[in-house]
Each structure stands twice: as structure tokens, then as C-alpha cells.
C-alpha positions as a printed NumPy array, in Angstrom:
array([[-34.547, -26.077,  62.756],
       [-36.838, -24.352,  60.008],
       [-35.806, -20.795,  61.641],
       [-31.954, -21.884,  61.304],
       [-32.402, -23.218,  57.854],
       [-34.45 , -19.259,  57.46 ],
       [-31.826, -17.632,  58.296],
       [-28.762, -19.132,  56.167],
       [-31.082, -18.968,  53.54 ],
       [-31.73 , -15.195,  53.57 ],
       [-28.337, -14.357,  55.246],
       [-25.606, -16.236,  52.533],
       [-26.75 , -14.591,  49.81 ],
       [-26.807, -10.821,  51.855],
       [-23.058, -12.098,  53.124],
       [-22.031, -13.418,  49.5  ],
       [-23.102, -10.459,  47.739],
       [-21.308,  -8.331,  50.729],
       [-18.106,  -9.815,  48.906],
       [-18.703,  -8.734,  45.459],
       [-17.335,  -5.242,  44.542],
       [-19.95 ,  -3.388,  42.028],
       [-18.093,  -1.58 ,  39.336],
       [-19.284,   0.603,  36.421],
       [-17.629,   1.203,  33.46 ],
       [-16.785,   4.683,  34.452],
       [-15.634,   3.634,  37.341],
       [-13.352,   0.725,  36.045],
       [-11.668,   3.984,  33.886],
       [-11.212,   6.017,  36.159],
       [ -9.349,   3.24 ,  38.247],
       [ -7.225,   2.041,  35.326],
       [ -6.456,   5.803,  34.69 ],
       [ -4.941,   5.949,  37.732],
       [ -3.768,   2.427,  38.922],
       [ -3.428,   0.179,  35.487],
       [ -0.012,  -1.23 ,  34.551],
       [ -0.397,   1.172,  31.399],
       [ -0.594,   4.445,  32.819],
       [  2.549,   3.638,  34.966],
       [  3.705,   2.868,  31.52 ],
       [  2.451,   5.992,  30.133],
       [  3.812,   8.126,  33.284],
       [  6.966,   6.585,  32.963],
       [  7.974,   7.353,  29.474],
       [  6.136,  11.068,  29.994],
       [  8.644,  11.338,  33.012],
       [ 11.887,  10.713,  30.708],
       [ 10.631,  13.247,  28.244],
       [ 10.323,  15.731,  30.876],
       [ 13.721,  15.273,  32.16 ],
       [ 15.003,  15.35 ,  28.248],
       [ 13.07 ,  18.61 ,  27.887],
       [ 14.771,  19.905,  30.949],
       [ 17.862,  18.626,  30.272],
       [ 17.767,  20.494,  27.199],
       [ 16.436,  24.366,  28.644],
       [ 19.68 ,  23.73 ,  31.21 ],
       [ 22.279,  23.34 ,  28.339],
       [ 21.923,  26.949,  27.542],
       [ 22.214,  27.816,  31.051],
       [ 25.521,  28.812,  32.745],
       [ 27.47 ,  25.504,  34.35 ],
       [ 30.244,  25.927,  37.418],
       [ 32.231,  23.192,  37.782],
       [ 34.794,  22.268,  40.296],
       [ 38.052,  19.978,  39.238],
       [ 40.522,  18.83 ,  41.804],
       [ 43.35 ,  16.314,  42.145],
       [ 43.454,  15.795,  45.81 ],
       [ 46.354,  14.844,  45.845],
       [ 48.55 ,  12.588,  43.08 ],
       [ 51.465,  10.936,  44.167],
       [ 54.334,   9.525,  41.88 ],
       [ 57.236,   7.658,  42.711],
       [ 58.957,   6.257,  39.141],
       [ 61.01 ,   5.883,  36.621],
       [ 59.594,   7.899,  33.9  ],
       [ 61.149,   8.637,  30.192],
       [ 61.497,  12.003,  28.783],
       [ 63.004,  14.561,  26.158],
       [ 65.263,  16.837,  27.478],
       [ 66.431,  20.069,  26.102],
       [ 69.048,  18.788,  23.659],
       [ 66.09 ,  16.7  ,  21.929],
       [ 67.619,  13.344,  23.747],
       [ 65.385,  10.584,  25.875],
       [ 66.672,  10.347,  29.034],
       [ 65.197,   8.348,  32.161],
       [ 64.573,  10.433,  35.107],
       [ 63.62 ,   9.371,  38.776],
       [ 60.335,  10.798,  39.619],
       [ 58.962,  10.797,  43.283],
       [ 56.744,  14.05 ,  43.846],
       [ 53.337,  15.265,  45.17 ],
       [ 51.253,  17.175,  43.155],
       [ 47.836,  19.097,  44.615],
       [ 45.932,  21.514,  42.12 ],
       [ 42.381,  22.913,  41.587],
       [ 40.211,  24.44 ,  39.436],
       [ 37.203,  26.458,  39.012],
       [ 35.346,  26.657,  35.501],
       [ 32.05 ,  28.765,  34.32 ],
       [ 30.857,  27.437,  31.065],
       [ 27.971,  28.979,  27.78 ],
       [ 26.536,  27.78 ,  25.187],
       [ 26.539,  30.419,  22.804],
       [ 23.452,  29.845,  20.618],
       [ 23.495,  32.262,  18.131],
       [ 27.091,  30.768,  17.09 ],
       [ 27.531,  27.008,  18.004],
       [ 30.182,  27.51 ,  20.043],
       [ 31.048,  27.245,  24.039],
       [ 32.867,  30.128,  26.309],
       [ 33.999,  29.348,  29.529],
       [ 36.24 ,  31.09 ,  32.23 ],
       [ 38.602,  29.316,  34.151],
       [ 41.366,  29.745,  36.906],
       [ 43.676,  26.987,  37.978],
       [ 45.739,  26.703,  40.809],
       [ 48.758,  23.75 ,  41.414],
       [ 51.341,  22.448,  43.922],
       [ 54.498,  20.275,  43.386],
       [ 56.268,  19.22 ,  45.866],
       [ 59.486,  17.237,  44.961],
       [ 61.013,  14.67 ,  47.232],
       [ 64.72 ,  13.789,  47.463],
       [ 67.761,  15.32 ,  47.703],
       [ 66.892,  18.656,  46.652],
       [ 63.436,  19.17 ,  48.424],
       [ 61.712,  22.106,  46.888],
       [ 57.737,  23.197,  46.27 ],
       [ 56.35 ,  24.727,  43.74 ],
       [ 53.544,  26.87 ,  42.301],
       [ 51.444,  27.879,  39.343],
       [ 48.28 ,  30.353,  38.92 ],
       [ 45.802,  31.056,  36.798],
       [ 43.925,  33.421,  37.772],
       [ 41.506,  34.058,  34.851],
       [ 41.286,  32.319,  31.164],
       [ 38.564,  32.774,  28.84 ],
       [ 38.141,  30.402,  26.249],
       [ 35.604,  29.916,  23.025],
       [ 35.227,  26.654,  21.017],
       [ 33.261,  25.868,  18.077],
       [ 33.873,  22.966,  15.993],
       [ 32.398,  23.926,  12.891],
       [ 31.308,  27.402,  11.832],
       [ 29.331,  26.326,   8.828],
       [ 26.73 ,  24.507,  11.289],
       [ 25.417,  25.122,  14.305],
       [ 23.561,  22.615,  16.126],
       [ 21.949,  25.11 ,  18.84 ],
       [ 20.13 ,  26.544,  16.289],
       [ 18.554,  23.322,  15.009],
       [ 17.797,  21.866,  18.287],
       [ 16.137,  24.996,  19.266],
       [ 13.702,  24.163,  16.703],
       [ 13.559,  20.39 ,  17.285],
       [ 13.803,  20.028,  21.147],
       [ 10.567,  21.99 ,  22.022],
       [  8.645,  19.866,  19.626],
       [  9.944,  16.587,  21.079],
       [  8.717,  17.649,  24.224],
       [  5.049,  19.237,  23.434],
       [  4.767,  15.58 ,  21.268],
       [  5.196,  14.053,  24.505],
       [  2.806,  15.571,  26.079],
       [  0.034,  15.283,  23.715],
       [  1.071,  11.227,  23.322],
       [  0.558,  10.841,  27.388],
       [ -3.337,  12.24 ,  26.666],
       [ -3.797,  10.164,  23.698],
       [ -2.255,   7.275,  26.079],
       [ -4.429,   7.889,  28.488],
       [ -7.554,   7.894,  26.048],
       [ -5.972,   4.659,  25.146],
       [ -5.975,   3.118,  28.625],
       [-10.064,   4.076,  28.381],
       [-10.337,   2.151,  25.163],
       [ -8.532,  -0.882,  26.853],
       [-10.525,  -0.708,  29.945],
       [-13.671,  -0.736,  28.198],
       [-12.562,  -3.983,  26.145],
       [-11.845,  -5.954,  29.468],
       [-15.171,  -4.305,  31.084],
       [-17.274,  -5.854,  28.377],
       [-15.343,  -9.453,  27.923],
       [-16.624,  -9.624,  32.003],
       [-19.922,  -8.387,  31.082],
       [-20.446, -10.822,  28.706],
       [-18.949, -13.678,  31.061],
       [-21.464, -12.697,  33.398],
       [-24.294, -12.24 ,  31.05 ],
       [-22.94 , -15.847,  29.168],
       [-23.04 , -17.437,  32.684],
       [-26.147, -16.225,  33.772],
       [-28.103, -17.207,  30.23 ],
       [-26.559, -20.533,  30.497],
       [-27.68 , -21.16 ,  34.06 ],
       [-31.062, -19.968,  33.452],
       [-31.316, -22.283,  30.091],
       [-30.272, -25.454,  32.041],
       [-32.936, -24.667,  34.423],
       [-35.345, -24.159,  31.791],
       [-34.254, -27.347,  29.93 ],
       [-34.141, -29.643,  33.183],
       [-38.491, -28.492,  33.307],
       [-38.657, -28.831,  29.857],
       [-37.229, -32.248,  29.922],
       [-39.195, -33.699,  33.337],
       [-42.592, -32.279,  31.039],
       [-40.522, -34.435,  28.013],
       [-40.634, -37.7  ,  30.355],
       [-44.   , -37.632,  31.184],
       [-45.165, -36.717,  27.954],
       [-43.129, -40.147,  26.779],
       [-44.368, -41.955,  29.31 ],
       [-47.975, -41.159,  28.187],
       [-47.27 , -41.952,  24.465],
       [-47.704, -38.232,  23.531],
       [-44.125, -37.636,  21.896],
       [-41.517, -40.266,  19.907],
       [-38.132, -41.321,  21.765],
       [-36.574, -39.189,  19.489],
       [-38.004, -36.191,  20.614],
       [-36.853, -36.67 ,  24.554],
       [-33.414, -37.973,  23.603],
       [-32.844, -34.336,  21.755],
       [-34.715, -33.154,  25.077],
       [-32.341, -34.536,  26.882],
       [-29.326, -33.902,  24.654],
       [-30.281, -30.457,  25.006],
       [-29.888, -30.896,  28.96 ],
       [-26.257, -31.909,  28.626],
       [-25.195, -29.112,  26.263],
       [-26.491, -26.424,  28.561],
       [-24.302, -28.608,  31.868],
       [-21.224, -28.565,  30.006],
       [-22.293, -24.296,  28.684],
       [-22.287, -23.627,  32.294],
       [-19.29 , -25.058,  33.135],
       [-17.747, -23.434,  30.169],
       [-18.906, -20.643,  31.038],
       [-17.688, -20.118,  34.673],
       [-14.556, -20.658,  33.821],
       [-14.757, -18.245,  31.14 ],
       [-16.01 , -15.864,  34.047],
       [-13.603, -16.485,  36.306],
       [-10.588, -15.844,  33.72 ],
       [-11.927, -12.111,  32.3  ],
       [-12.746, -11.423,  36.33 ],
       [ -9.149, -11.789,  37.043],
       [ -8.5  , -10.02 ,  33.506],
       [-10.298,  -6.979,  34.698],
       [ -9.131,  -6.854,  38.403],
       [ -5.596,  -7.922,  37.651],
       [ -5.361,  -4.564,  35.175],
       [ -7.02 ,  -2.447,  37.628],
       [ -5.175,  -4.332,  40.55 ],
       [ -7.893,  -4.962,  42.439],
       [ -7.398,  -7.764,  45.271],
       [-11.227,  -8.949,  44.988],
       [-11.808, -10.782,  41.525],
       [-15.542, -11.326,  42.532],
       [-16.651,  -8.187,  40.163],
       [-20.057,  -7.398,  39.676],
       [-20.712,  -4.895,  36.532],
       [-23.633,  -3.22 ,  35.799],
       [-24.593,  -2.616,  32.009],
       [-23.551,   1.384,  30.79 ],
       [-26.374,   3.137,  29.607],
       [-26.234,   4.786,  25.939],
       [-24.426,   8.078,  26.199],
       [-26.109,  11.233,  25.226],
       [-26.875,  12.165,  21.581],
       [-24.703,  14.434,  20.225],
       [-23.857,  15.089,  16.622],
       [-19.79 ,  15.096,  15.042],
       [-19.215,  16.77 ,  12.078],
       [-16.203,  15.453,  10.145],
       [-15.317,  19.029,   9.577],
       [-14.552,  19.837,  13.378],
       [-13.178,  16.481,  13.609],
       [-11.004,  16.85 ,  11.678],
       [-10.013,  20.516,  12.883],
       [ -9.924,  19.297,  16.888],
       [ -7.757,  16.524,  15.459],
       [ -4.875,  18.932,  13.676],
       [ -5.151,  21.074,  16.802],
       [ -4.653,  18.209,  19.163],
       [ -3.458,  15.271,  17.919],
       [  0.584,  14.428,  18.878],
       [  0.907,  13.393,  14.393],
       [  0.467,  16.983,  13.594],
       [  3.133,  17.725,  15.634],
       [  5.48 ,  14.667,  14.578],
       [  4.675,  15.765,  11.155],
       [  6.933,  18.952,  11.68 ],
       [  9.462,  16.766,  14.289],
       [ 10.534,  14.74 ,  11.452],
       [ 11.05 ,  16.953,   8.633],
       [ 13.025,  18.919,  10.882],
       [ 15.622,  16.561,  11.659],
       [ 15.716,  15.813,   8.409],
       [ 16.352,  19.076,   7.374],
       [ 19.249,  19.029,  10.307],
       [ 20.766,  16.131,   8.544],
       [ 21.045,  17.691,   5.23 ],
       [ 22.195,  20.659,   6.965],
       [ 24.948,  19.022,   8.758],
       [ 26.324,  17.447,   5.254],
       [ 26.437,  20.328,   3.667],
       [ 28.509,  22.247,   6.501],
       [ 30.748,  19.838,   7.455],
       [ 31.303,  17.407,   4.222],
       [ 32.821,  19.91 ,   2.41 ],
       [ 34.878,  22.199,   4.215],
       [ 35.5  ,  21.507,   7.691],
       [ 36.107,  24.744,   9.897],
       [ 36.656,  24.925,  13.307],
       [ 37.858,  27.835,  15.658],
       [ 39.593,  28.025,  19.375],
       [ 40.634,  30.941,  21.352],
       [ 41.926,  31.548,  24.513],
       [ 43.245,  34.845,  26.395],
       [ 44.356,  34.478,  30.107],
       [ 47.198,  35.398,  32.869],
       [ 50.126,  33.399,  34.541],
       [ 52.705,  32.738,  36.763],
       [ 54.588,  29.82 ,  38.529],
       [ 57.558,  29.964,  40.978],
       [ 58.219,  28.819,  44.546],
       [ 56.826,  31.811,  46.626],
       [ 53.54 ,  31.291,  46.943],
       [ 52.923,  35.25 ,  48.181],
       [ 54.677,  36.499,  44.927],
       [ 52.323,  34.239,  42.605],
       [ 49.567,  37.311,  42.206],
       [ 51.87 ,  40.076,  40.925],
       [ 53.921,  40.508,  37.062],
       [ 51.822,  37.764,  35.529],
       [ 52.032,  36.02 ,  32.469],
       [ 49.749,  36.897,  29.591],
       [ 48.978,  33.534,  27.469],
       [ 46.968,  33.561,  24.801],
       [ 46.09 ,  31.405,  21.743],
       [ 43.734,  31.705,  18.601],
       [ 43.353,  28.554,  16.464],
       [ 41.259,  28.073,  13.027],
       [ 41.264,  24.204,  11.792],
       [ 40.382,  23.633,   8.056],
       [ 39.768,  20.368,   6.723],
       [ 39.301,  19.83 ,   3.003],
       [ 38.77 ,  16.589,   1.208],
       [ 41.115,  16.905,  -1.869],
       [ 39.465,  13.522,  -3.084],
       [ 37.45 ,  11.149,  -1.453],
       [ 36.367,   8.793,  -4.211],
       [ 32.884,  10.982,  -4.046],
       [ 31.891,   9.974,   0.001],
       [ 31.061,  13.28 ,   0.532],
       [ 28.835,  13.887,  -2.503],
       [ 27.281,  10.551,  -1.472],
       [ 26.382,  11.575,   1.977],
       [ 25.143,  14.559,   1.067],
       [ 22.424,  13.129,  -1.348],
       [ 22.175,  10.591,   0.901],
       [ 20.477,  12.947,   3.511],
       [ 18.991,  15.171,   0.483],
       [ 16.981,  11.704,  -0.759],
       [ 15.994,  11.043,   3.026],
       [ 14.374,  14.548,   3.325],
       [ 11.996,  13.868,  -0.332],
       [ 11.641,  10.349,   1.428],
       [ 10.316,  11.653,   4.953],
       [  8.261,  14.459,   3.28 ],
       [  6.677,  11.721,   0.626],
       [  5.894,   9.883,   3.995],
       [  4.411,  12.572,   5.622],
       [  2.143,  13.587,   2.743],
       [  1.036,   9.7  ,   2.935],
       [  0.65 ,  10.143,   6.908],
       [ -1.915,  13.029,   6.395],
       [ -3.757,  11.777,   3.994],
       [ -4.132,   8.059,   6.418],
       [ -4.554,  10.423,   9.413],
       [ -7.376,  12.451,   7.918],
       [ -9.074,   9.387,   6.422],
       [ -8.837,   7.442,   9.734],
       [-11.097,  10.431,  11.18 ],
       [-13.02 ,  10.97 ,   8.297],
       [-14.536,   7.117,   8.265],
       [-14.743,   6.839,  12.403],
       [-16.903,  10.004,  12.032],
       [-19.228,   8.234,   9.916],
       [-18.867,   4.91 ,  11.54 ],
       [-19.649,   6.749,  14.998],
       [-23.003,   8.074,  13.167],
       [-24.565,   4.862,  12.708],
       [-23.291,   2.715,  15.342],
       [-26.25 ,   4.546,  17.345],
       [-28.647,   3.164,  14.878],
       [-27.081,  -0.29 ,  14.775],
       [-27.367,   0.308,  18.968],
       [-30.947,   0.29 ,  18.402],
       [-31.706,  -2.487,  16.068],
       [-29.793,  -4.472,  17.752],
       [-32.031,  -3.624,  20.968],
       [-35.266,  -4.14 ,  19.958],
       [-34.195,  -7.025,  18.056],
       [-33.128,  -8.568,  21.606],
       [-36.931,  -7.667,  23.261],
       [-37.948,  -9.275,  20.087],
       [-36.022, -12.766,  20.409],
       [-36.777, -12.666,  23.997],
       [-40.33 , -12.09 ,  23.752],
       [-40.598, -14.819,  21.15 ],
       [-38.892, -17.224,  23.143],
       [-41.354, -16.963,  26.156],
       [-44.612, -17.482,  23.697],
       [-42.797, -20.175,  22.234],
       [-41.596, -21.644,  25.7  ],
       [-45.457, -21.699,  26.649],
       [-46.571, -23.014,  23.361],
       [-44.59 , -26.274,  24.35 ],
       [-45.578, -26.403,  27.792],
       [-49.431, -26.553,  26.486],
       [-48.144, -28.871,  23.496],
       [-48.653, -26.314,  20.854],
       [-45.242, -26.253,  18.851],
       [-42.648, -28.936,  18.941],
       [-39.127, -28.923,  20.145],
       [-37.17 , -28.066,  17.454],
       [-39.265, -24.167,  17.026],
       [-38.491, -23.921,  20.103],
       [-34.928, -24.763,  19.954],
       [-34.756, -22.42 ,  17.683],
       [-36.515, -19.476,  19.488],
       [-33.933, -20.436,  22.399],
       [-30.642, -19.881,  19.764],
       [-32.188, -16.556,  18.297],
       [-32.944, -15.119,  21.742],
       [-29.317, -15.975,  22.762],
       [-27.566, -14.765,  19.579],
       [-29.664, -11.472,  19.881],
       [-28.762, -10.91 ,  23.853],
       [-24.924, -11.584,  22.289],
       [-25.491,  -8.962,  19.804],
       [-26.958,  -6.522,  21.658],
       [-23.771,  -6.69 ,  23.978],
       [-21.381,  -6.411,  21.102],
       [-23.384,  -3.862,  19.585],
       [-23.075,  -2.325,  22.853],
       [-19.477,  -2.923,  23.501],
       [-18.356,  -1.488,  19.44 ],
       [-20.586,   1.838,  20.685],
       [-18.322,   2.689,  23.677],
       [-14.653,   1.374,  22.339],
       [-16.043,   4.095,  19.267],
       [-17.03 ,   6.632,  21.547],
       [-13.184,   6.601,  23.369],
       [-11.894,   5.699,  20.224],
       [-13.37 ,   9.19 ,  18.76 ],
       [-11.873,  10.815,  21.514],
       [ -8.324,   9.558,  21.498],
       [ -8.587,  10.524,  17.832],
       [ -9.343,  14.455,  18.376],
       [ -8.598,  14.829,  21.771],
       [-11.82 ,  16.394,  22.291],
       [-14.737,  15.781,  24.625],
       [-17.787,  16.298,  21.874],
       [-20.417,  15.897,  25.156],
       [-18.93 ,  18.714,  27.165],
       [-17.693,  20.558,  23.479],
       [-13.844,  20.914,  24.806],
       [-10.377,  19.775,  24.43 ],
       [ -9.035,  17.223,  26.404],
       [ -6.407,  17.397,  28.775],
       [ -4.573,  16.228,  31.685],
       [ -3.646,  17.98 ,  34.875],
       [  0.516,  18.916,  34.602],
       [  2.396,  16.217,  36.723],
       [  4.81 ,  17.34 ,  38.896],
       [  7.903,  15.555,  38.93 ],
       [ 10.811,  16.157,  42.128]])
């Protein structure tokens, strides 16, 4: 019986332990980076602004396009103008087949669109006079442009490519971000555990303390009142522990749930310090205007409100607008004589629009776009100057928070070493129980600081890199392998 009772004693905790998955913090990042609801997030929105950006590069690529009715039937009563300029109602019952075969573009320089086109059509007519008949196009060029006094190419030229490389550069800050999350949930289970585990070694502690308490009473040696806060004590550190697994168990599922993990029974160990290495605000600053996706929405948004301004001023005034088209064609009922004598047809249009008077509307959109542009420049001389000083006080903050790392360090070996003397100073009835009450709640509040202190010196250390997209440990720029998208 006392080798049974052995063995599940040795083998639970091996098989317990067996079910816990160990996890560093580096580990829990790399995870999230690649299985956290966030980065789908993240590679989500990075996979629309692909497609936009490629959307965009095809526009100014030829298109072919392919237009058929196959077939349309009509059988009615339809009203119509005939030659002497009278409505008449005519029977209607026919079959009509035609096709068409278009090659479209853009024409940056200009604004406009030119295609070429050919066009083929049937007609048969049912009734008493049965007859087909045909019509060809073999070529048509057209050009459009609807205005000549802007030209939208030109601006999205500017603006498109921008819009994309922003995109890319938010998707690494994103994912810098997703470290900076990670490390938040890491540490709220850390300190669960570390919460948990104080707590359960405190009401062991205070159950000894409070057996010495009884039979100190029992002897005379100490007042009532001394082992009812003995005992009070006991039932504050019960209901801690309690407290405190359930506090465990929700960051456990916190953590795993974000980097969908199926086993919640996480055990984490504590990161070490990183490296020292020295920032200087100066190429800080200078990673973060290389690197940073503001520098480049800076330029985005002046840009487009430039195009705005631009687009008043060429179409509020004087609208002007051009079509042209040159072709050959022919119709008749032989279908073998359709390809010989054509038909030229050809068409040039201009379309002016002037407003006479307009009660000042286009005056007033005009300077309503001029006052946007000084608005969104006056915002993004207020954007630097927040962007630069954001960097400029994490630099510094990131210089101490090493030294704050420290303190807060020894002042934990400190509180814990003075809790033990004191611990053993009641034990051999040499201090009473409220010193060492208070040794207990400074050796606590110091382990609790230390872990913040701990936790504020990585979320700064990610934070410093998703604010310059630069790895200052390994002195280079940050970035992300290209994703390939089918």
C-alpha cells in the first residue's frame, strides 16, 4: 500500500505537469504573429490594399472585351416616328443576333480613353415579308475625355502608389502591434500565476503561524487579540487564493484564446532583461521618418487635397469635354457583299458648359476645397510635431525604465529578505505580529512591482520598435517577408 501511495505521489505531479504547455514570451509572439485573431485582421486589410494597388497598375493596361446579345427576340406592338414626323404603331415580331469586340486605353498623359471596336448584327423579320438582315463594323476608333482642364490619371498616379506603400508599412507597424498586445496578455498570466502562487504560499505560512499563535495563547504568552488578527489573517489569504485562481484561470484562457491554443493550462517562464543597448533620439527619430507609415500619410493627404482643389478649378468653371470617333460601315441583306464599298462614319464632339450665374456655388466650392488644403496642411504640421514628440519622450522614457528595472529588483530581494528575518523573529518571539504583517505586505507589493516594472520594460521595448520600425539590438530596419496572394 505505501509503494502504491509512492507512486501516485511521484507520478501525478510528472503526469499533471505533462499537461501544461511551457511558453515564453518570445514564443507567445511569435505564435500570435502568426495565428492571433489580429494578424488575420492585419492580413486581411493588407490583402484588399494589394488588390486596390493592382487594380489600379491594370487600369492603364489594355482591356478586350466581348459584348453579345445571344439572341433578342421581340414580338409587339411598339410606337414610332415615321418619316413624315407622325407616331404610328407598328407590329414588331423579329430576331435580332449581334456581337462585338472592343480594345480599350487609358491615355494618361491626357485623361481620356481610346478604344477600337467592330460590331457585327443580324435581323431577322418574321411575317409576311420574311427577310434577314445585316450590319458591319469592321473597325471604329474612338477617344473620350470628359474634361480637358483635369485629368485624373495624372493625380492618381501620384496618389495610388502612396496608398499602397502606406499599406504596407501599416501591416509592419500592425504586426509590431500584435507584439505589444501579446506581451500585455503574457504578463496579466504571469502575474496570475505569480499572484496565485504568493497567495498559496502565504496561507501556508499563516496556517503555521497561526497553530504557533494557539499554543502561544494557550500558554498565556500573547492577548486574544493578537490570535484573532492571527487568525483573521488566515481567512484573508483563503479567500486571496480563491481570488486568485479564478483570476488565473480567466488571463489563461485570455492568452490561449488569442493565440488559439486548445490547452489553457499555460505555464510561463519570466523573460530575462534584454541586452543593453543605447537609442539616441536623433536616429530615432531619423529610422522613424524613414519607416514609419505617418511620413508617408503626411504626403497621401495633402495630395488629395491638392486633387480636390484641382478638380474645382477645372471643372467649376468651364466645363470641357471632347469625343471622337472615325470608323467603316455597311448593312444590307447579303451577307458576302457586307466587306466591300463601306461606309465611312465619323464624328468629333467638344461639350462646353459655362455657368452664366450660379448664385456664387462655384466660387464656394472652390474655396471650399482651397480652405480644406490650409486645413489638412495646418493638421499635418500639428501631426509632425505630435509624431516627433511621441518619439522624442519614449526615447527618454526607454532610458530609464532600465534603471527603474533595477530598483525595482533589488528592492524585491530586499522585501523578501526582510520578510524571512522577520518571519523567524516571530517564530522565536522576537517581534510581534503586526511588523510582521507588515514585512509580509512590503514583500508582496515589491514582487508586484518588480513584475510591472518588468512588464512597462518589454511593452516599451516593442513599443520603441513599432515606433521606428527598427530593430536597435540587431541595428536594422524592420520588415516582413512579401505575402503572396493567388
Amino acid at each position: 500500500m505505501k509503494k502504491i501511495l509512492l507512486i501516485i505521489i511521484v507520478i501525478f505531479p510528472l503526469f499533471h505537469n505533462a499537461q501544461s504547455k511551457k511558453l515564453t514570451l518570445n514564443e507567445a509572439i511569435e505564435i500570435a504573429r502568426k495565428k492571433s485573431p489580429d494578424y488575420k485582421i492585419n492580413l486581411n486589410r493588407n490583402q484588399s490594399n494589394y488588390w486596390r494597388f493592382k487594380r489600379y497598375k491594370a487600369s492603364f493596361l489594355p482591356e478586350l472585351r466581348l459584348t453579345a446579345t445571344l439572341p433578342e427576340y421581340r414580338n409587339a406592338v411598339r410606337r414610332i416616328t415615321n418619316d413624315a414626323g407622325q407616331d404610328v404603331f407598328v407590329t414588331q415580331n423579329q430576331l435580332l443576333i449581334d456581337g462585338g469586340l472592343s480594345i480599350s486605353q487609358s491615355v494618361p498623359y491626357t485623361g481620356g480613353t481610346l478604344s477600337v471596336n467592330t460590331n457585327l448584327e443580324r435581323v431577322e423579320l418574321f411575317g409576311l415579308d420574311d427577310n434577314i438582315g445585316y450590319s458591319v463594323i469592321p473597325f471604329s476608333i474612338n477617344y473620350f475625355q470628359s474634361s480637358i482642364l483635369f485629368n485624373e490619371f495624372k493625380w492618381d498616379k501620384k496618389i495610388e502608389p502612396l496608398i499602397y506603400e502606406e499599406s504596407k508599412r501599416d501591416f509592419i507597424e500592425n504586426m509590431e502591434q500584435i507584439s505589444v498586445s501579446t506581451s500585455s496578455r503574457y504578463f496579466d498570466l504571469l502575474k496570475a500565476q505569480m499572484q496565485l502562487a504568493i497567495s498559496e504560499t502565504n496561507l501556508k505560512n499563516q496556517d503555521t503561524l497561526l497553530q504557533i499563535a494557539k499554543g502561544r495563547f494557550r500558554v498565556g504568552k500573547i492577548a486574544e487579540n493578537e490570535l484573532l488578527q492571527m487568525e483573521l489573517r488566515y481567512l484573508n489569504s483563503k479567500n486571496r487564493v480563491t481570488t486568485n485562481t479564478i483570476e488565473l484561470k480567466r488571463a489563461s484562457q485570455n492568452l490561449a484564446r488569442y493565440l488559439e491554443l486548445e490547452n489553457e493550462d499555460l505555464t510561463l517562464d519570466i523573460p530575462e532583461q534584454l541586452p543593453l543597448f543605447d537609442v539616441e533620439i536623433e536616429k530615432a527619430l531619423s529610422e522613424a521618418q524613414n519607416n514609419r507609415k505617418a511620413v508617408i500619410e503626411f504626403r497621401r493627404k495633402r495630395l488629395e487635397a491638392e486633387k480636390q482643389v484641382a478638380f474645382q478649378k477645372g471643372n467649376n468653371r468651364l466645363q470641357l469635354g471632347i469625343r471622337a470617333n472615325f470608323g467603316i460601315s455597311q448593312n444590307g441583306e447579303d451577307f458576302n457583299n457586307l466587306f466591300s464599298n463601306f461606309n465611312k462614319q465619323q464624328n468629333v464632339t467638344v461639350s462646353v458648359g459655362i455657368p452664366i450665374f450660379d448664385w456664387g456655388v462655384s466660387k464656394s466650392r472652390r474655396k471650399m476645397a482651397e480652405a480644406n488644403l490650409d486645413l489638412t496642411n495646418n493638421n499635418i504640421n500639428q501631426d509632425k510635431q505630435e509624431f516627433e514628440q511621441e518619439i522624442y519622450l519614449h526615447v527618454l522614457n526607454w532610458s530609464n525604465q532600465r534603471d527603474f528595472l533595477f530598483t525595482a529588483e533589488k528592492a524585491k530581494e530586499v522585501s523578501m529578505k526582510r520578510y524571512e528575518i522577520s518571519k523567524k523573529r516571530y517564530v522565536l518571539n522576537k517581534v510581534d505580529i503586526t511588523n510582521l504583517n507588515i514585512a509580509l505586505e512590503e514583500r508582496d507589493k515589491a514582487v508586484f512591482e518588480y513584475l510591472n516594472s518588468l512588464e512597462k520594460f518589454w511593452r516599451d521595448y516593442y513599443i520603441l520598435r513599432q515606433l521606428t520600425l527598427y530593430d536597435f539590438i540587431n541595428d536594422k530596419k524592420i520588415e516582413v517577408e512579401d505575402i503572396l496572394y493567388d
